[in-house]
Coordinates of C-alpha atoms in Angstrom, one line a residue:
M1 CA -8.9 -39.1 138.3
T2 CA -11.2 -36.1 138.1
V3 CA -9.8 -32.7 139.3
V4 CA -12.1 -29.9 140.3
V5 CA -10.8 -26.3 140.6
T6 CA -13.0 -24.2 142.7
Y7 CA -13.1 -21.0 144.9
F8 CA -13.1 -22.1 148.5
P9 CA -14.4 -25.0 150.7
S10 CA -18.0 -23.9 151.3
P11 CA -19.8 -26.4 153.4
Y12 CA -22.3 -27.4 150.6
Q13 CA -19.5 -28.1 148.1
V14 CA -17.5 -30.1 150.7
E15 CA -20.6 -32.2 151.5
L16 CA -21.0 -32.9 147.7
F17 CA -17.4 -33.7 147.2
N18 CA -17.3 -36.0 150.3
E19 CA -20.3 -37.9 148.9
I20 CA -18.6 -38.3 145.5
E21 CA -15.6 -39.7 147.3
R22 CA -17.9 -42.1 149.2
Q23 CA -19.5 -43.3 146.0
R24 CA -16.2 -43.5 144.0
P25 CA -13.2 -43.6 146.4
G26 CA -10.0 -42.1 145.1
R27 CA -11.5 -40.7 141.9
L28 CA -11.7 -37.0 142.9
R29 CA -9.2 -34.3 143.8
V30 CA -10.3 -30.8 144.6
V31 CA -8.1 -27.7 144.3
Y32 CA -9.4 -24.9 146.4
L33 CA -8.1 -21.5 145.3
F34 CA -8.5 -20.2 148.9
R35 CA -8.8 -21.8 152.3
Q36 CA -11.4 -19.2 153.4
V37 CA -12.8 -15.9 152.3
A38 CA -13.5 -12.8 154.4
N39 CA -17.3 -12.6 154.1
R40 CA -17.9 -16.3 154.8
R41 CA -17.9 -17.2 158.5
W42 CA -19.0 -20.9 158.4
A43 CA -17.0 -23.2 160.7
G44 CA -16.8 -25.6 157.8
V45 CA -17.4 -29.3 157.2
P46 CA -14.5 -31.7 157.5
A47 CA -13.3 -32.9 154.1
T48 CA -12.9 -36.6 153.5
H49 CA -11.9 -36.2 149.8
Q50 CA -8.5 -35.4 148.4
Y51 CA -7.8 -31.7 148.3
S52 CA -5.3 -28.9 148.1
Y53 CA -5.3 -25.2 149.1
L54 CA -3.6 -22.6 147.0
D55 CA -4.5 -19.6 149.2
K56 CA -2.6 -16.6 147.7
G57 CA 0.4 -18.5 146.5
A58 CA 1.4 -19.6 143.1
V59 CA 0.2 -22.9 141.6
P60 CA 2.7 -25.6 142.5
P61 CA 4.1 -27.7 139.7
S62 CA 2.5 -30.8 141.2
I63 CA -1.0 -29.3 140.8
E64 CA -0.3 -28.1 137.3
K65 CA 0.7 -31.6 136.4
D66 CA -2.5 -33.0 138.0
V67 CA -4.6 -30.6 136.0
E68 CA -2.8 -31.5 132.8
Q69 CA -2.9 -35.2 133.2
A70 CA -6.2 -35.8 134.9
E71 CA -8.8 -37.8 133.0
F72 CA -11.2 -34.9 133.3
V73 CA -11.1 -31.4 134.9
V74 CA -14.0 -29.3 136.1
F75 CA -13.4 -25.6 136.5
N76 CA -15.9 -24.0 138.9
Y77 CA -14.3 -20.6 139.0
Y78 CA -12.5 -18.4 136.5
N79 CA -12.2 -14.9 138.0
D80 CA -8.7 -15.5 139.4
R81 CA -5.4 -15.4 137.5
R82 CA -4.3 -18.8 138.7
A83 CA -7.6 -20.4 137.7
S84 CA -7.3 -18.8 134.3
R85 CA -3.7 -20.1 134.0
L86 CA -4.9 -23.6 134.8
I87 CA -7.7 -23.4 132.2
R88 CA -5.1 -22.5 129.6
R89 CA -2.8 -25.3 130.6
R90 CA -5.6 -27.8 130.5
A91 CA -6.8 -26.6 127.1
A92 CA -3.3 -26.9 125.7
T93 CA -3.4 -30.7 126.4
A94 CA -6.5 -31.3 124.2
R95 CA -7.9 -33.5 126.9
P96 CA -11.5 -33.1 128.0
W97 CA -12.7 -30.5 130.6
C98 CA -15.7 -28.4 131.3
F99 CA -16.8 -25.2 133.0
W100 CA -19.4 -25.4 135.8
G101 CA -20.9 -22.2 136.9
E102 CA -23.8 -20.2 138.2
R103 CA -25.6 -17.6 136.1
P104 CA -23.4 -14.5 135.8
G105 CA -24.3 -10.9 135.5
Y106 CA -25.6 -9.1 138.6
R107 CA -23.3 -6.1 138.7
F108 CA -21.6 -4.5 135.7
P109 CA -22.6 -7.3 133.3
W110 CA -20.6 -6.0 130.4
L111 CA -17.5 -5.7 132.4
A112 CA -18.0 -9.2 133.8
R113 CA -18.5 -10.4 130.2
V114 CA -15.2 -8.9 129.2
A115 CA -13.5 -10.6 132.1
R116 CA -15.1 -14.0 131.0
F117 CA -14.0 -13.3 127.5
R118 CA -10.4 -12.9 128.7
R119 CA -10.2 -15.6 131.4
L120 CA -12.5 -18.1 129.6
G121 CA -11.0 -17.6 126.2
A122 CA -10.1 -21.3 125.9
L123 CA -13.8 -22.2 126.5
R124 CA -14.8 -20.0 123.5
S125 CA -12.3 -21.6 121.2
G126 CA -13.4 -25.2 121.7
D127 CA -16.5 -27.3 122.1
H128 CA -16.0 -28.1 125.8
P129 CA -19.2 -28.7 127.7
I130 CA -20.7 -26.1 130.0
W131 CA -22.6 -27.2 133.1
G132 CA -25.0 -24.6 134.3
I133 CA -26.0 -24.5 138.0
G134 CA -29.7 -24.4 137.3
S135 CA -31.7 -23.9 134.1
W136 CA -31.4 -20.1 134.4
A137 CA -27.6 -20.4 134.2
V138 CA -27.8 -22.8 131.2
D139 CA -29.9 -20.3 129.4
A140 CA -27.4 -17.5 130.0
Y141 CA -24.4 -19.5 128.9
R142 CA -26.2 -20.8 125.8
K143 CA -26.9 -17.2 124.8
E144 CA -23.3 -16.2 125.4
F145 CA -21.5 -19.2 124.0
G146 CA -23.9 -20.3 121.3
P147 CA -26.3 -23.3 120.9
S148 CA -23.8 -25.7 119.2
R149 CA -22.0 -27.0 122.3
R150 CA -23.2 -29.4 125.0
Y151 CA -25.0 -28.0 128.0
L152 CA -26.1 -29.7 131.2
N153 CA -28.2 -28.4 134.1
L154 CA -26.2 -29.6 137.1
P155 CA -27.3 -27.6 140.2
Y156 CA -25.7 -27.4 143.6
Y157 CA -26.7 -30.1 146.1
S158 CA -26.3 -30.2 149.8
D159 CA -27.3 -32.5 152.7
L160 CA -31.1 -31.8 153.0
D161 CA -31.7 -34.7 155.3
R162 CA -31.1 -32.6 158.4
F163 CA -33.7 -30.1 157.2
Q164 CA -36.2 -32.7 156.3
A165 CA -36.1 -33.9 159.9
S166 CA -37.6 -30.5 161.1
R167 CA -41.3 -30.2 161.7
P168 CA -42.6 -26.6 161.7
M169 CA -46.0 -26.2 163.4
Y170 CA -48.9 -24.0 162.3
S171 CA -50.0 -21.4 164.8
D172 CA -53.2 -19.4 165.0
R173 CA -51.4 -16.9 167.3
E174 CA -48.6 -15.9 165.0
F175 CA -47.2 -16.4 161.5
V176 CA -43.4 -16.3 161.2
F177 CA -41.5 -15.2 158.1
L178 CA -37.8 -16.1 157.9
F179 CA -35.0 -14.5 156.1
S180 CA -31.7 -16.4 156.0
G181 CA -28.6 -14.9 154.3
V182 CA -26.3 -11.9 154.1
L183 CA -28.0 -8.5 154.6
T184 CA -27.1 -6.9 151.3
R185 CA -28.9 -5.1 148.5
R186 CA -28.4 -8.1 146.1
K187 CA -30.3 -10.2 148.6
G188 CA -33.2 -7.8 148.5
V189 CA -33.4 -7.2 152.3
D190 CA -34.3 -3.6 151.9
L191 CA -37.4 -4.7 150.0
L192 CA -38.2 -7.3 152.7
A193 CA -37.9 -4.6 155.5
G194 CA -40.3 -2.3 153.6
A195 CA -42.8 -5.1 152.8
F196 CA -42.8 -6.4 156.3
R197 CA -43.3 -2.9 157.8
R198 CA -46.4 -2.5 155.6
L199 CA -47.7 -6.0 156.4
A200 CA -47.2 -5.6 160.1
A201 CA -49.3 -2.5 160.0
E202 CA -52.2 -4.6 158.6
S203 CA -51.8 -7.7 160.7
P204 CA -50.8 -8.1 164.4
R205 CA -50.2 -11.8 163.8
V206 CA -47.1 -11.6 161.5
R207 CA -43.6 -11.9 162.8
L208 CA -40.2 -11.7 161.0
T209 CA -37.0 -13.6 161.9
I210 CA -33.8 -12.2 160.4
M211 CA -30.9 -14.7 160.4
G212 CA -27.7 -13.2 159.1
D213 CA -25.7 -10.0 159.2
G214 CA -24.3 -7.6 156.7
E215 CA -23.9 -4.0 155.4
L216 CA -27.6 -3.2 155.4
A217 CA -28.3 -4.2 159.0
A218 CA -28.5 -0.7 160.3
S219 CA -30.7 0.5 157.4
M220 CA -33.1 -2.4 158.0
Q221 CA -33.2 -1.7 161.7
N222 CA -34.1 1.9 160.9
T223 CA -36.9 0.8 158.5
L224 CA -38.3 -1.7 161.1
A225 CA -37.8 0.6 164.1
G226 CA -40.8 0.5 166.5
I227 CA -42.0 -2.9 165.3
D228 CA -41.7 -5.3 168.2
R229 CA -42.3 -8.4 166.1
V230 CA -38.9 -8.6 164.5
D231 CA -36.3 -11.0 165.8
W232 CA -32.7 -10.3 164.9
I233 CA -30.8 -13.5 165.6
G234 CA -27.6 -12.7 163.6
F235 CA -25.3 -15.2 162.0
K236 CA -25.8 -18.9 162.7
D237 CA -23.4 -21.6 161.7
W238 CA -24.1 -24.6 159.5
D239 CA -25.3 -27.0 162.1
A240 CA -27.7 -24.5 163.8
L241 CA -29.8 -23.8 160.7
P242 CA -32.4 -26.6 160.8
A243 CA -33.7 -25.5 164.2
V244 CA -34.2 -21.9 163.0
Y245 CA -36.0 -23.1 159.9
A246 CA -38.3 -25.2 162.1
S247 CA -39.4 -22.1 164.0
A248 CA -40.8 -20.4 160.9
H249 CA -43.8 -20.8 158.6
T250 CA -42.6 -19.2 155.3
L251 CA -39.1 -18.5 153.9
C252 CA -38.5 -15.2 152.1
V253 CA -35.8 -15.1 149.5
P254 CA -36.3 -11.6 147.9
S255 CA -33.0 -11.6 145.9
R256 CA -32.4 -9.2 143.1
H257 CA -29.9 -11.8 141.7
D258 CA -28.9 -15.2 143.1
G259 CA -27.2 -17.6 140.7
W260 CA -28.6 -20.6 142.5
G261 CA -29.6 -19.9 146.1
L262 CA -29.2 -23.0 148.3
V263 CA -31.5 -21.4 150.9
V264 CA -34.4 -22.3 148.6
P265 CA -34.0 -26.1 148.7
E266 CA -33.2 -25.8 152.4
G267 CA -36.5 -24.0 153.1
L268 CA -38.5 -26.4 151.0
A269 CA -36.9 -29.4 152.7
S270 CA -37.8 -27.8 156.0
S271 CA -41.5 -27.8 154.9
L272 CA -41.5 -24.0 154.5
P273 CA -43.6 -22.6 151.6
T274 CA -41.0 -20.3 150.0
I275 CA -41.3 -16.8 148.5
A276 CA -38.5 -16.2 146.0
T277 CA -37.8 -14.1 142.9
D278 CA -37.6 -14.8 139.2
R279 CA -33.9 -14.0 139.4
T280 CA -33.1 -16.8 141.8
G281 CA -31.9 -20.0 140.0
A282 CA -33.2 -22.5 142.5
A283 CA -36.6 -20.8 142.6
L284 CA -37.1 -21.2 138.9
D285 CA -36.2 -24.9 139.0
L286 CA -37.9 -25.9 142.3
I287 CA -40.8 -23.7 143.1
R288 CA -44.2 -24.1 141.5
P289 CA -46.3 -21.0 142.2
G290 CA -49.3 -21.8 144.3
H291 CA -48.1 -25.3 144.9
N292 CA -45.1 -25.0 147.2
G293 CA -44.4 -21.3 147.2
W294 CA -44.5 -18.1 145.2
V295 CA -42.2 -16.7 142.5
I296 CA -42.3 -12.9 142.2
P297 CA -40.6 -10.3 140.0
S298 CA -37.2 -9.3 141.3
G299 CA -36.9 -5.8 142.8
D300 CA -40.7 -5.4 143.3
E301 CA -41.6 -4.6 146.9
D302 CA -45.4 -4.6 146.1
A303 CA -45.2 -8.1 144.7
L304 CA -43.3 -9.3 147.8
L305 CA -45.9 -7.7 150.1
H306 CA -48.7 -9.4 148.1
A307 CA -47.0 -12.8 148.4
M308 CA -46.4 -12.4 152.1
R309 CA -50.0 -11.3 152.6
D310 CA -51.1 -14.5 150.7
A311 CA -48.9 -16.7 152.9
A312 CA -50.1 -15.2 156.1
A313 CA -53.7 -15.6 155.0
L314 CA -53.4 -19.4 154.7
D315 CA -55.5 -21.3 157.2
A316 CA -54.2 -24.3 159.0
V317 CA -55.4 -26.8 156.4
E318 CA -54.0 -24.8 153.4
W319 CA -50.7 -24.1 155.1
R320 CA -50.1 -27.8 156.1
A321 CA -50.9 -28.9 152.5
M322 CA -48.5 -26.4 151.0
S323 CA -45.9 -27.3 153.7
E324 CA -46.1 -31.0 152.8
R325 CA -45.8 -30.2 149.1
A326 CA -42.7 -28.1 149.8
R327 CA -41.0 -31.0 151.5
D328 CA -42.0 -33.4 148.8
S329 CA -40.8 -31.2 146.0
V330 CA -37.1 -31.6 147.0
R331 CA -37.1 -35.3 148.1
S332 CA -35.1 -36.2 145.0
H333 CA -32.8 -33.3 145.4
S334 CA -30.6 -35.3 147.7
L335 CA -26.8 -35.3 148.2
A336 CA -26.5 -38.8 147.0
A337 CA -28.4 -38.0 143.8
G338 CA -26.3 -34.9 143.2
A339 CA -23.0 -36.9 143.5
T340 CA -24.4 -39.6 141.1
R341 CA -25.4 -36.9 138.6
F342 CA -21.9 -35.4 138.8
L343 CA -20.2 -38.7 138.3
E344 CA -22.5 -39.6 135.4
A345 CA -21.8 -36.1 133.8
V346 CA -18.1 -36.7 134.0
E347 CA -18.4 -40.2 132.4
T348 CA -20.6 -38.8 129.6
A349 CA -18.2 -36.0 128.9
V350 CA -15.2 -38.3 128.8
H351 CA -17.0 -40.7 126.5
Q352 CA -18.1 -37.9 124.1
A353 CA -14.6 -36.6 124.0
E354 CA -13.2 -40.1 123.1
V355 CA -15.8 -40.6 120.4
A356 CA -15.0 -37.2 118.9
I357 CA -11.3 -38.1 118.5

C-alpha cells in the first residue's frame, strides 16, 4: 500500500489518484488534510480511490498507523502541523518515503525556507528522494537540499482528453486572448490588463476573455474601462472549461510565479498557442518558443505586449500550424501516462531503499 498525504482534493489530483486506482486497484490511499479550502470553488471530481479527510481535527491513530506501516509514503504538503507530525512519524520507522512538491519561493522566500527547515527537518537528515513537480522545482530542491540525493521530475497530470476534443477556429474578424485563473498579483493579471489596453489601442481586431475572479478584479476593470472588447465571464467550474478554451485563439499565463500551472497543458491540449512566463513550471517544460507558444520574462509588461502582438499578427496558415503543434506537444502528457510514472516512481524508490539496507 502507498499512502499519499496531500492538501485537499483538487480535481486534477483526484483524477490522477483515480487513474492510479484504476491501474493498480487497492494499492493507494490518500489522506487529505482538508475537505475543501476557502479560495477554491470547484465542484469536485468524485473519488474512486481510498481516501480520508482530516479537516481541522487531529490525526486519528488509524491514519498514523497507516502512515507508519505503508510500503511507501508520499508527502505532497508540509506547511501544516499534522503533515509535519506524520513526516516525523514516518521518518522514525526508517521505511521509505519521499517529498513531492512544486517549486517554492514566491513570497517571503527566506521565511518559507525557515518553515521548510522546521517542518521538513526529517527530509534534510536522510537521503529520501524528492520528486519535483517540473524541472524548475527539481532545480530549486537540488540547490536547497544538495546534489547527492535522488531527484525525479514528476509533474502534475490531469485529464487532457476533454480539452483535446475542442477545435478552436481561426477568424479574420477577431483574435481572442484568454486568461484562466484567479485574479491576483501572483498570476500577473495587472500586467495582462495593461498590455491588452495598449494592444487594443493598436488593433481593433483583438479581444480578451477573462475567466475567473479574485482580489484584483476591480483594479483590472478600472484599467480596462472604456474597452468594449473585454468579456468578463467569471468563475467556471471544471466541466465548463473546454468550451471556453475552444472560443479563444491564444492563452495568456502571465504569472509572476506558478510552481507548475495546469492551465498551460490545458491550453496546449486545446490547440491554443500559449504565452507564459519563465517563472511558470509547466511553461519551462512544455513550451518551445516560436513552436507552440512564447516564454517571456516574468513581471515584464512590455514582453507580454510584444508576445501578444506577435500572436495577433499570425495569419491563418501560421496560426493553424502553431495550433496543431500546441496540441501535439502534450499528447504524451496524459492522465494514464502520469499514473504509470507515479507507480513506477514508487516501485523504483522502494527497490532502491531495499538495496540500500
